Amino acid sequence: APANSADIGVTGMAVMGSNLARNLARNGFKVAIHNRSVGRTEKVIENHSEDGQFLPSESMDDFVASLQKPRVAIIMVQAGAATDAVIEELASRMDEGDIIVDCGNALFTDTRRREADLRERGLHFVGAGVSGGEEGALNGPSIMPGGPVESYKRVGPMFEKIAAQVDGDPCCTHVGADGAGHFVKMVHNGIEYADMQVISEAYDMMNKALGMSAPEIGEVFEEWNKGELESFLIEITAEVLKHKDNVTGKPFVDIVQDRAAQKGTGAWTVQTALDFGVPVTGIAEATFARSTSGSVKQREAAIGVLPAETQDQTVEDRDRQQFIEDLQKALYAAKLVSYSQGFDEIAAGAEHYEWDINLGDMAKIWRGGCIIRARFLNHITEAYKRNPDLHLLLADEYFRGEIASCIPAWRRVVAYAAANGFSVPVFTSTLSYYDAVRSERLPAALVQAQRDFFGAHTYRRVDADGSFHVEWTGDR
Ligand code: ATR
């Protein structure tokens, strides 16, 4: 490829990388492309009409030389060691002020380490979260770039152009320094876990308590997608539930094994939340629900063996509609709690790492392109506009009202599930959190007293400052 001629480069021509490159090319940028093995690069040139905008390179030397200065090279390879290897290959060929962008799913602590290392060497490193899967990468993802603000001046306009657009605004903004972009992407994925799980819990209740078939439940989700729950995940759920298996003609979902896989971003979100002491109970239960589904040996030991002792209440015909409406409200309430908890985690991360994250903007750039895109995200943006110091999303006046109208239904769903033996971990844990966080006095007082008893951990009094301790052994 001719030297200094490409606006930007992408290395890693698997599906995500080639789709990002095609998206850039379609938006008028000259894109240098490269892959470790030349075959993938050749396929991109052969199969895609954007080839006029592509400048392919077989070698790293040629790839780096083909970029206009200050150079911008996007890496889209496997997270972990492969990313480190490619960063080194690029960095050793780059000059001061050049920018390396990692659009892979890196753990934010890796991004922080890489950014610090490259900064020492005079290079900029931007860890950018990219959501929306293959389709998003090609047609407009949600992009969450971190890294130095200076580098955003160079990469921001290009990213904003290729990102999804909602109401004239790009689903991309500078999130914060070093690992902030990948941190926010991580929490986004955690929230996605919770969203998917609550949807599945509502499906499960309709299926088991009401005996509805998958396509019938699909109709319900289609209706729900016209209201406050309108979102990509509800929309695809309706489509999935109506889908028939080609081989058997049965509803597709009925022939799928009930063991959920995970790539780890949900677990990262929970692990990080544990480190900070942020109760992301909805996300945690959603992540553990996948683990429970995959606990094959334990399930085998339990199925048909553990007693249920359920009440076996049937839903009367006249109450079916009410039950479905209750599920809709429970789903909405549980979702609001999961998001509120997720935003708590972002706020905690921002405080700990001194990232200047605008929480309202995060909801704004999730409105399009990404998997959790949804109508209600607008209300999160507005809530943080109304009150930039909002400490609890649920306490915002709009969300307070929304949740108030859901509470009776939410309680009925959780109570019914408990009495009749249905597992609804996210419905239940989010309600339990809701009741705890609004509670004037928590039983943590007893926990503190116990800790003072066996470990002399001391306790604080409600009526005086300082730490106190009781000589318990004398009392026994
Ligand atoms: P897929 O997404 O199709 O499963 P993958 O095996 O996950 O592909 O690899 C994703 C990309 O990372 C590929 O472009 C791969 O390069 P190759 O086509 O040459 O295999 C790239 N990749 C993985 N490890 C790499 C490394 N150590 N150095 C450079 N590129 C690497």
Coordinates of C-alpha atoms and ligand atoms in Angstrom, one line a residue:
A1 CA 0.0 0.0 0.0
P2 CA 1.2 3.6 -0.7
A3 CA 2.8 5.3 2.3
N4 CA 1.0 7.8 4.5
S5 CA -2.3 7.4 2.5
A6 CA -4.8 5.7 4.9
D7 CA -7.0 7.7 7.3
I8 CA -7.0 4.8 9.7
G9 CA -6.0 1.1 9.8
V10 CA -7.6 -2.0 11.2
T11 CA -5.6 -5.1 12.0
G12 CA -7.4 -8.4 12.7
M13 CA -9.7 -9.3 9.8
A14 CA -12.0 -11.8 11.5
V15 CA -15.7 -10.9 11.4
M16 CA -15.7 -8.0 13.9
G17 CA -12.5 -6.4 12.5
S18 CA -13.6 -6.7 8.8
N19 CA -17.0 -5.3 9.6
L20 CA -15.6 -2.3 11.4
A21 CA -13.2 -1.7 8.5
R22 CA -16.1 -2.0 6.0
N23 CA -18.2 0.4 8.1
L24 CA -15.2 2.9 8.1
A25 CA -14.8 2.5 4.3
R26 CA -18.5 3.0 3.7
N27 CA -18.3 6.3 5.6
G28 CA -15.6 7.5 3.2
F29 CA -12.4 6.8 5.1
K30 CA -9.4 5.2 3.4
V31 CA -8.8 2.1 5.5
A32 CA -5.6 0.2 5.7
I33 CA -6.3 -3.4 6.5
H34 CA -4.1 -6.2 7.8
N35 CA -4.3 -9.6 9.3
R36 CA -1.6 -11.9 10.7
S37 CA -2.4 -14.5 8.1
V38 CA -2.8 -12.9 4.6
G39 CA -5.8 -15.1 3.6
R40 CA -8.3 -13.2 5.7
T41 CA -7.3 -9.9 4.2
E42 CA -7.6 -11.3 0.7
K43 CA -11.1 -12.6 1.5
V44 CA -12.2 -9.2 2.6
I45 CA -10.9 -7.7 -0.7
E46 CA -12.5 -10.4 -2.8
N47 CA -15.9 -10.5 -1.1
H48 CA -16.7 -6.9 -0.3
S49 CA -17.5 -3.9 -2.6
E50 CA -15.9 -1.4 -0.3
D51 CA -12.6 -2.5 -1.7
G52 CA -11.9 0.8 -3.4
Q53 CA -11.5 2.3 0.1
F54 CA -9.2 -0.5 1.3
L55 CA -5.4 -0.4 1.4
P56 CA -4.4 -4.0 2.1
S57 CA -1.0 -4.8 3.6
E58 CA 0.7 -8.2 4.0
S59 CA 3.2 -7.1 6.5
M60 CA 3.1 -5.1 9.7
D61 CA 5.8 -2.8 8.3
D62 CA 3.8 -2.0 5.3
F63 CA 0.6 -1.6 7.3
V64 CA 2.1 1.0 9.7
A65 CA 3.8 2.8 6.9
S66 CA 0.5 3.2 5.0
L67 CA -1.1 5.2 7.8
Q68 CA -1.3 9.0 7.7
K69 CA 0.4 10.7 10.7
P70 CA -0.5 10.9 13.5
R71 CA -1.2 7.2 12.8
V72 CA -4.4 5.5 14.1
A73 CA -4.4 1.7 14.1
I74 CA -7.4 -0.3 15.4
I75 CA -6.7 -3.7 16.9
M76 CA -9.5 -6.3 16.6
V77 CA -8.0 -9.6 17.7
Q78 CA -8.6 -11.9 20.6
A79 CA -8.4 -10.3 24.1
G80 CA -5.4 -11.2 26.2
A81 CA -2.0 -12.4 24.9
A82 CA -2.9 -11.8 21.3
T83 CA -3.8 -8.2 21.9
D84 CA -0.5 -7.7 23.8
A85 CA 1.4 -9.2 21.0
V86 CA -0.2 -7.0 18.3
I87 CA 0.2 -3.9 20.5
E88 CA 3.9 -4.6 20.7
E89 CA 4.2 -5.2 16.9
L90 CA 2.5 -1.8 16.3
A91 CA 4.2 0.2 19.0
S92 CA 7.7 -0.9 17.9
R93 CA 7.0 0.6 14.5
M94 CA 5.2 3.8 15.5
D95 CA 6.3 7.3 16.4
E96 CA 5.5 9.7 19.2
G97 CA 1.8 10.8 19.1
D98 CA 0.6 7.8 17.2
I99 CA -2.6 6.2 18.5
I100 CA -3.3 2.5 19.0
V101 CA -7.0 1.7 19.6
D102 CA -8.1 -1.7 21.1
C103 CA -11.7 -2.3 20.0
G104 CA -11.7 -5.9 21.5
N105 CA -13.3 -7.0 24.7
A106 CA -10.4 -6.3 27.0
L107 CA -10.6 -6.3 30.8
F108 CA -10.3 -2.7 31.9
T109 CA -7.4 -3.4 34.2
D110 CA -5.4 -4.7 31.1
T111 CA -6.4 -1.5 29.3
R112 CA -5.1 0.6 32.2
R113 CA -1.8 -1.3 32.2
R114 CA -1.4 -1.0 28.4
E115 CA -2.3 2.7 28.4
A116 CA 0.3 3.4 31.1
D117 CA 3.0 1.5 29.3
L118 CA 2.4 3.2 25.9
R119 CA 2.1 6.6 27.5
E120 CA 5.7 6.1 28.8
R121 CA 6.7 5.4 25.3
G122 CA 5.0 8.6 23.9
L123 CA 2.2 6.7 22.3
H124 CA -1.6 7.1 22.9
F125 CA -3.6 4.0 23.8
V126 CA -7.4 4.1 23.5
G127 CA -9.4 1.1 24.9
A128 CA -12.7 1.3 23.1
G129 CA -15.7 -0.8 24.1
V130 CA -17.7 -1.7 21.0
S131 CA -21.2 -3.2 21.4
G132 CA -23.6 -4.5 18.9
G133 CA -22.0 -7.7 17.6
E134 CA -21.2 -8.3 14.0
E135 CA -24.2 -6.4 12.7
G136 CA -23.5 -3.4 14.8
A137 CA -19.9 -3.3 13.8
L138 CA -20.9 -3.1 10.2
N139 CA -24.0 -0.8 10.3
G140 CA -23.3 1.3 13.4
P141 CA -22.3 0.1 16.9
S142 CA -22.3 1.8 20.2
I143 CA -18.7 2.9 20.8
M144 CA -17.3 3.6 24.3
P145 CA -13.7 4.9 23.8
G146 CA -11.5 5.7 26.8
G147 CA -7.9 6.8 26.8
P148 CA -6.4 10.3 26.6
V149 CA -8.8 13.2 25.7
E150 CA -6.2 14.5 23.1
S151 CA -6.5 11.3 21.1
Y152 CA -10.3 11.6 21.0
K153 CA -9.8 14.7 18.9
R154 CA -8.2 12.5 16.3
V155 CA -10.3 9.4 16.5
G156 CA -13.6 10.8 17.9
P157 CA -14.9 12.3 14.6
M158 CA -14.3 9.0 12.8
F159 CA -15.9 6.9 15.5
E160 CA -18.9 9.3 15.8
K161 CA -19.4 9.0 12.0
I162 CA -19.5 5.1 12.0
A163 CA -21.5 4.8 15.3
A164 CA -25.2 4.2 15.4
Q165 CA -27.1 7.5 15.2
V166 CA -30.2 8.2 17.4
D167 CA -32.2 11.4 17.0
G168 CA -29.2 12.9 15.2
D169 CA -26.8 12.1 18.0
P170 CA -24.0 9.5 17.6
C171 CA -23.8 6.6 20.0
C172 CA -20.2 7.4 20.9
T173 CA -18.6 9.8 23.3
H174 CA -15.2 10.0 25.1
V175 CA -16.0 8.0 28.3
G176 CA -12.9 8.9 30.4
A177 CA -9.2 8.3 30.8
D178 CA -7.3 5.0 30.3
G179 CA -9.6 2.0 31.0
A180 CA -12.9 3.9 31.4
G181 CA -14.3 2.8 28.0
H182 CA -13.7 -0.8 28.6
F183 CA -15.0 -0.5 32.2
V184 CA -18.3 1.0 31.0
K185 CA -18.5 -1.7 28.2
M186 CA -18.0 -4.3 30.9
V187 CA -20.9 -3.0 33.0
H188 CA -23.0 -2.7 29.9
N189 CA -22.5 -6.4 29.3
G190 CA -23.4 -7.1 33.0
I191 CA -26.7 -5.2 32.5
E192 CA -27.3 -7.2 29.4
Y193 CA -27.0 -10.4 31.4
A194 CA -29.6 -9.1 33.9
D195 CA -31.9 -8.0 31.1
M196 CA -31.8 -11.4 29.3
Q197 CA -32.4 -13.2 32.6
V198 CA -35.5 -11.2 33.7
I199 CA -36.9 -11.7 30.2
S200 CA -36.3 -15.4 30.6
E201 CA -37.9 -15.5 34.0
A202 CA -41.1 -13.8 32.6
Y203 CA -41.1 -16.4 29.8
D204 CA -40.7 -19.2 32.2
M205 CA -43.6 -18.1 34.3
M206 CA -45.9 -17.8 31.3
N207 CA -44.8 -21.2 30.1
K208 CA -45.0 -23.1 33.5
A209 CA -47.7 -21.2 35.4
L210 CA -50.0 -20.5 32.5
G211 CA -49.1 -23.4 30.2
M212 CA -48.6 -21.0 27.3
S213 CA -46.7 -22.2 24.2
A214 CA -43.5 -20.4 22.9
P215 CA -45.3 -18.7 20.0
E216 CA -48.1 -17.6 22.3
I217 CA -45.5 -16.1 24.7
G218 CA -43.8 -14.5 21.6
E219 CA -47.1 -12.7 20.9
V220 CA -47.1 -11.3 24.5
F221 CA -43.5 -10.0 24.1
E222 CA -44.5 -8.4 20.8
E223 CA -47.2 -6.5 22.6
W224 CA -44.8 -5.5 25.4
N225 CA -42.4 -4.1 22.8
K226 CA -45.0 -1.4 22.1
G227 CA -44.8 0.0 25.6
E228 CA -42.2 1.1 28.1
L229 CA -40.3 -2.2 27.6
E230 CA -39.6 -1.4 24.0
S231 CA -36.1 -2.6 23.3
F232 CA -33.9 -4.7 21.0
L233 CA -33.9 -7.7 23.5
I234 CA -37.7 -7.8 23.9
E235 CA -38.0 -7.6 20.1
I236 CA -35.7 -10.4 19.4
T237 CA -37.2 -12.5 22.2
A238 CA -40.6 -12.3 20.4
E239 CA -38.9 -13.3 17.2
V240 CA -37.0 -16.2 18.8
L241 CA -40.1 -17.5 20.6
K242 CA -42.1 -17.6 17.3
H243 CA -39.3 -19.3 15.4
K244 CA -39.9 -23.0 14.5
D245 CA -37.1 -25.6 14.4
N246 CA -36.5 -26.7 10.8
V247 CA -35.9 -30.3 11.7
T248 CA -38.7 -31.1 14.1
G249 CA -41.2 -28.3 13.4
K250 CA -41.3 -27.7 17.1
P251 CA -40.9 -24.2 18.6
F252 CA -37.2 -23.6 18.3
V253 CA -36.7 -22.7 22.0
D254 CA -38.0 -26.1 23.0
I255 CA -35.2 -28.0 21.3
V256 CA -32.4 -25.8 22.6
Q257 CA -30.4 -27.2 25.6
D258 CA -31.0 -25.3 28.8
R259 CA -27.4 -24.6 29.7
A260 CA -26.3 -21.0 29.2
A261 CA -22.8 -20.2 28.2
Q262 CA -20.8 -17.2 29.1
K263 CA -17.6 -15.5 27.9
G264 CA -16.9 -13.9 31.3
T265 CA -17.9 -10.2 31.0
G266 CA -20.8 -10.8 33.4
A267 CA -18.5 -12.4 35.9
W268 CA -16.0 -9.5 35.5
T269 CA -18.8 -7.0 36.3
V270 CA -19.7 -9.0 39.4
Q271 CA -16.1 -9.5 40.6
T272 CA -15.3 -5.8 40.1
A273 CA -18.5 -4.9 42.0
L274 CA -17.5 -7.1 44.9
D275 CA -14.1 -5.4 45.0
F276 CA -15.9 -2.0 45.3
G277 CA -18.7 -3.3 47.6
V278 CA -21.4 -2.3 45.1
P279 CA -24.5 -4.5 45.3
V280 CA -25.2 -5.4 41.7
T281 CA -27.6 -8.1 42.8
G282 CA -29.6 -8.3 39.6
I283 CA -26.4 -8.8 37.5
A284 CA -24.9 -11.2 40.0
E285 CA -28.0 -13.4 40.1
A286 CA -28.3 -13.3 36.3
T287 CA -24.6 -14.5 36.1
F288 CA -25.2 -17.2 38.7
A289 CA -28.4 -18.3 37.0
R290 CA -26.2 -19.2 34.0
S291 CA -23.9 -21.1 36.3
T292 CA -26.8 -23.0 37.9
S293 CA -28.1 -23.9 34.4
G294 CA -24.6 -25.3 33.7
S295 CA -24.2 -27.2 37.0
V296 CA -25.0 -30.4 35.2
K297 CA -24.0 -32.8 38.0
Q298 CA -25.8 -31.0 40.7
R299 CA -29.0 -30.7 38.6
E300 CA -28.8 -34.5 37.9
A301 CA -28.5 -35.1 41.6
A302 CA -31.5 -32.9 42.3
I303 CA -34.1 -33.4 39.5
G304 CA -36.9 -35.7 40.7
V305 CA -35.1 -36.1 44.0
L306 CA -35.4 -32.9 46.0
P307 CA -38.9 -32.4 47.4
A308 CA -40.9 -29.3 46.1
E309 CA -43.7 -29.0 48.6
T310 CA -45.3 -26.3 46.5
Q311 CA -48.8 -24.9 46.9
D312 CA -49.7 -25.8 43.3
Q313 CA -52.0 -22.8 42.8
T314 CA -53.5 -22.6 39.4
V315 CA -54.2 -19.3 37.8
E316 CA -57.9 -19.0 37.1
D317 CA -58.9 -18.2 33.5
R318 CA -60.3 -14.8 34.5
D319 CA -57.0 -13.9 36.2
R320 CA -54.7 -14.9 33.3
Q321 CA -54.6 -11.4 31.8
Q322 CA -53.9 -9.9 35.2
F323 CA -51.0 -12.4 35.7
I324 CA -49.5 -11.4 32.4
E325 CA -49.7 -7.7 33.2
D326 CA -48.1 -8.4 36.6
L327 CA -45.2 -10.1 34.8
Q328 CA -44.8 -7.1 32.5
K329 CA -44.6 -4.8 35.5
A330 CA -42.3 -7.1 37.5
L331 CA -40.0 -7.2 34.5
Y332 CA -39.9 -3.5 34.2
A333 CA -39.3 -2.9 37.9
A334 CA -36.5 -5.6 38.0
K335 CA -34.9 -4.0 35.0
L336 CA -34.9 -0.5 36.5
V337 CA -33.2 -1.9 39.6
S338 CA -30.6 -3.7 37.5
Y339 CA -29.8 -0.5 35.6
S340 CA -29.7 1.5 38.8
Q341 CA -27.2 -0.9 40.3
G342 CA -25.1 -1.0 37.1
F343 CA -24.9 2.8 37.2
D344 CA -23.8 2.6 40.8
E345 CA -21.0 0.4 39.7
I346 CA -20.0 2.9 37.0
A347 CA -20.1 5.7 39.5
A348 CA -17.9 3.7 41.9
G349 CA -15.4 3.0 39.2
A350 CA -15.3 6.6 38.2
E351 CA -14.7 7.7 41.7
H352 CA -12.0 5.1 42.4
Y353 CA -10.0 5.6 39.2
E354 CA -10.8 9.4 39.0
W355 CA -12.6 9.1 35.6
D356 CA -14.7 12.0 34.7
I357 CA -17.6 9.9 33.4
N358 CA -20.9 11.7 32.5
L359 CA -23.4 9.0 33.6
G360 CA -26.3 10.5 31.5
D361 CA -24.1 10.3 28.4
M362 CA -23.5 6.6 29.0
A363 CA -27.3 5.9 28.8
K364 CA -27.4 8.2 25.7
I365 CA -24.7 6.2 23.8
W366 CA -26.5 3.0 24.6
R367 CA -29.7 4.1 22.9
G368 CA -28.6 2.7 19.5
G369 CA -26.2 0.1 18.1
C370 CA -25.8 -2.0 21.3
I371 CA -27.6 -5.1 22.6
I372 CA -29.3 -3.2 25.5
R373 CA -30.6 -0.4 23.2
A374 CA -34.0 0.7 24.5
R375 CA -36.5 3.5 24.6
F376 CA -36.3 4.0 28.3
L377 CA -32.6 4.9 28.3
N378 CA -33.7 8.5 27.4
H379 CA -35.2 8.7 30.9
I380 CA -31.8 7.8 32.5
T381 CA -30.1 10.6 30.5
E382 CA -32.8 13.0 31.6
A383 CA -32.6 11.9 35.2
Y384 CA -28.8 12.8 35.4
K385 CA -29.5 16.1 33.6
R386 CA -32.1 17.0 36.2
N387 CA -29.6 16.1 38.9
P388 CA -26.0 15.5 38.0
D389 CA -25.3 14.4 41.7
L390 CA -28.0 11.8 41.7
H391 CA -26.8 9.1 44.1
L392 CA -29.5 6.5 43.2
L393 CA -31.2 6.3 39.8
L394 CA -34.3 4.8 41.4
A395 CA -34.7 7.9 43.6
D396 CA -35.1 10.1 40.5
E397 CA -38.6 11.5 40.4
Y398 CA -39.5 9.8 37.1
F399 CA -38.2 6.4 38.1
R400 CA -39.7 6.7 41.5
G401 CA -43.1 7.1 39.9
E402 CA -42.5 4.3 37.4
I403 CA -41.5 1.8 40.1
A404 CA -44.4 2.8 42.4
S405 CA -46.9 1.7 39.7
C406 CA -45.1 -1.7 39.4
I407 CA -44.6 -2.6 43.1
P408 CA -47.9 -4.5 43.8
A409 CA -47.5 -6.5 40.7
W410 CA -43.9 -7.2 41.4
R411 CA -44.7 -8.4 44.9
R412 CA -47.5 -10.7 43.6
V413 CA -45.1 -12.3 41.0
V414 CA -42.4 -12.9 43.5
A415 CA -44.8 -14.3 46.1
Y416 CA -46.5 -16.5 43.5
A417 CA -43.2 -17.8 42.3
A418 CA -42.0 -18.6 45.8
A419 CA -45.3 -20.4 46.8
N420 CA -45.4 -22.4 43.6
G421 CA -41.8 -23.4 43.2
F422 CA -40.6 -21.2 40.3
S423 CA -37.0 -19.9 40.3
V424 CA -37.0 -16.2 39.5
P425 CA -33.7 -15.0 40.9
V426 CA -33.6 -11.6 39.3
F427 CA -37.2 -10.8 40.0
T428 CA -36.6 -11.8 43.6
S429 CA -33.2 -10.4 44.3
T430 CA -34.0 -7.0 42.8
L431 CA -37.2 -6.7 44.9
S432 CA -35.2 -7.7 48.0
Y433 CA -32.6 -5.0 47.2
Y434 CA -35.3 -2.5 46.7
D435 CA -36.8 -3.2 50.1
A436 CA -33.4 -3.1 51.7
V437 CA -32.2 0.1 50.2
R438 CA -35.4 2.0 51.2
S439 CA -35.4 0.4 54.7
E440 CA -34.9 2.8 57.6
R441 CA -33.1 0.2 59.7
L442 CA -31.3 -2.9 58.5
P443 CA -30.4 -6.1 60.4
A444 CA -26.8 -5.2 59.7
A445 CA -27.0 -3.9 63.3
L446 CA -27.2 -7.5 64.5
V447 CA -24.3 -8.6 62.1
Q448 CA -22.1 -5.9 63.7
A449 CA -23.0 -7.0 67.2
Q450 CA -22.1 -10.6 66.2
R451 CA -18.8 -9.5 64.8
D452 CA -18.0 -7.6 68.0
F453 CA -18.9 -10.8 70.0
F454 CA -16.7 -13.3 68.2
G455 CA -13.9 -11.2 66.7
A456 CA -13.8 -8.0 68.8
H457 CA -14.4 -6.1 65.6
T458 CA -16.0 -3.2 67.6
Y459 CA -19.3 -1.5 66.8
R460 CA -20.6 2.0 66.4
R461 CA -23.5 3.3 68.5
V462 CA -26.6 5.1 67.2
D463 CA -26.3 7.7 70.0
A464 CA -22.5 8.4 70.2
D465 CA -19.4 8.8 68.0
G466 CA -16.5 6.4 68.0
S467 CA -15.9 2.7 68.2
F468 CA -17.0 0.5 71.1
H469 CA -16.5 -3.0 72.3
V470 CA -18.2 -5.2 74.8
E471 CA -16.2 -7.7 76.9
W472 CA -18.5 -10.5 75.8
T473 CA -16.8 -13.5 77.5
G474 CA -17.6 -12.1 80.9
D475 CA -21.4 -12.1 80.0
R476 CA -21.5 -15.8 79.1
Ligands
ATR1 P1 -12.8 -15.8 14.8 O1 -13.4 -14.5 15.4 O2 -13.2 -16.0 13.4 O3 -13.1 -17.0 15.7 P2 -10.2 -15.9 16.0 O4 -9.5 -17.2 15.8 O5 -10.8 -15.5 17.3 O6 -11.2 -15.7 14.8 O7 -9.1 -14.8 15.6 C1 -9.5 -13.4 15.6 C2 -8.4 -12.6 15.0 O8 -7.3 -12.5 15.9 C3 -7.9 -13.2 13.7 O9 -7.7 -12.1 12.8 C4 -6.5 -13.7 14.1 O10 -5.5 -13.7 13.1 P3 -5.3 -15.0 12.1 O11 -6.4 -14.9 11.1 O12 -4.0 -14.9 11.6 O13 -5.5 -16.3 13.0 C5 -6.1 -12.8 15.2 N1 -5.1 -13.2 16.1 C6 -5.2 -14.1 17.0 N2 -4.0 -14.3 17.7 C7 -3.2 -13.4 17.1 C8 -1.8 -13.1 17.4 N3 -1.1 -13.7 18.4 N4 -1.2 -12.2 16.6 C9 -1.9 -11.6 15.6 N5 -3.2 -11.8 15.3 C10 -3.8 -12.8 16.1

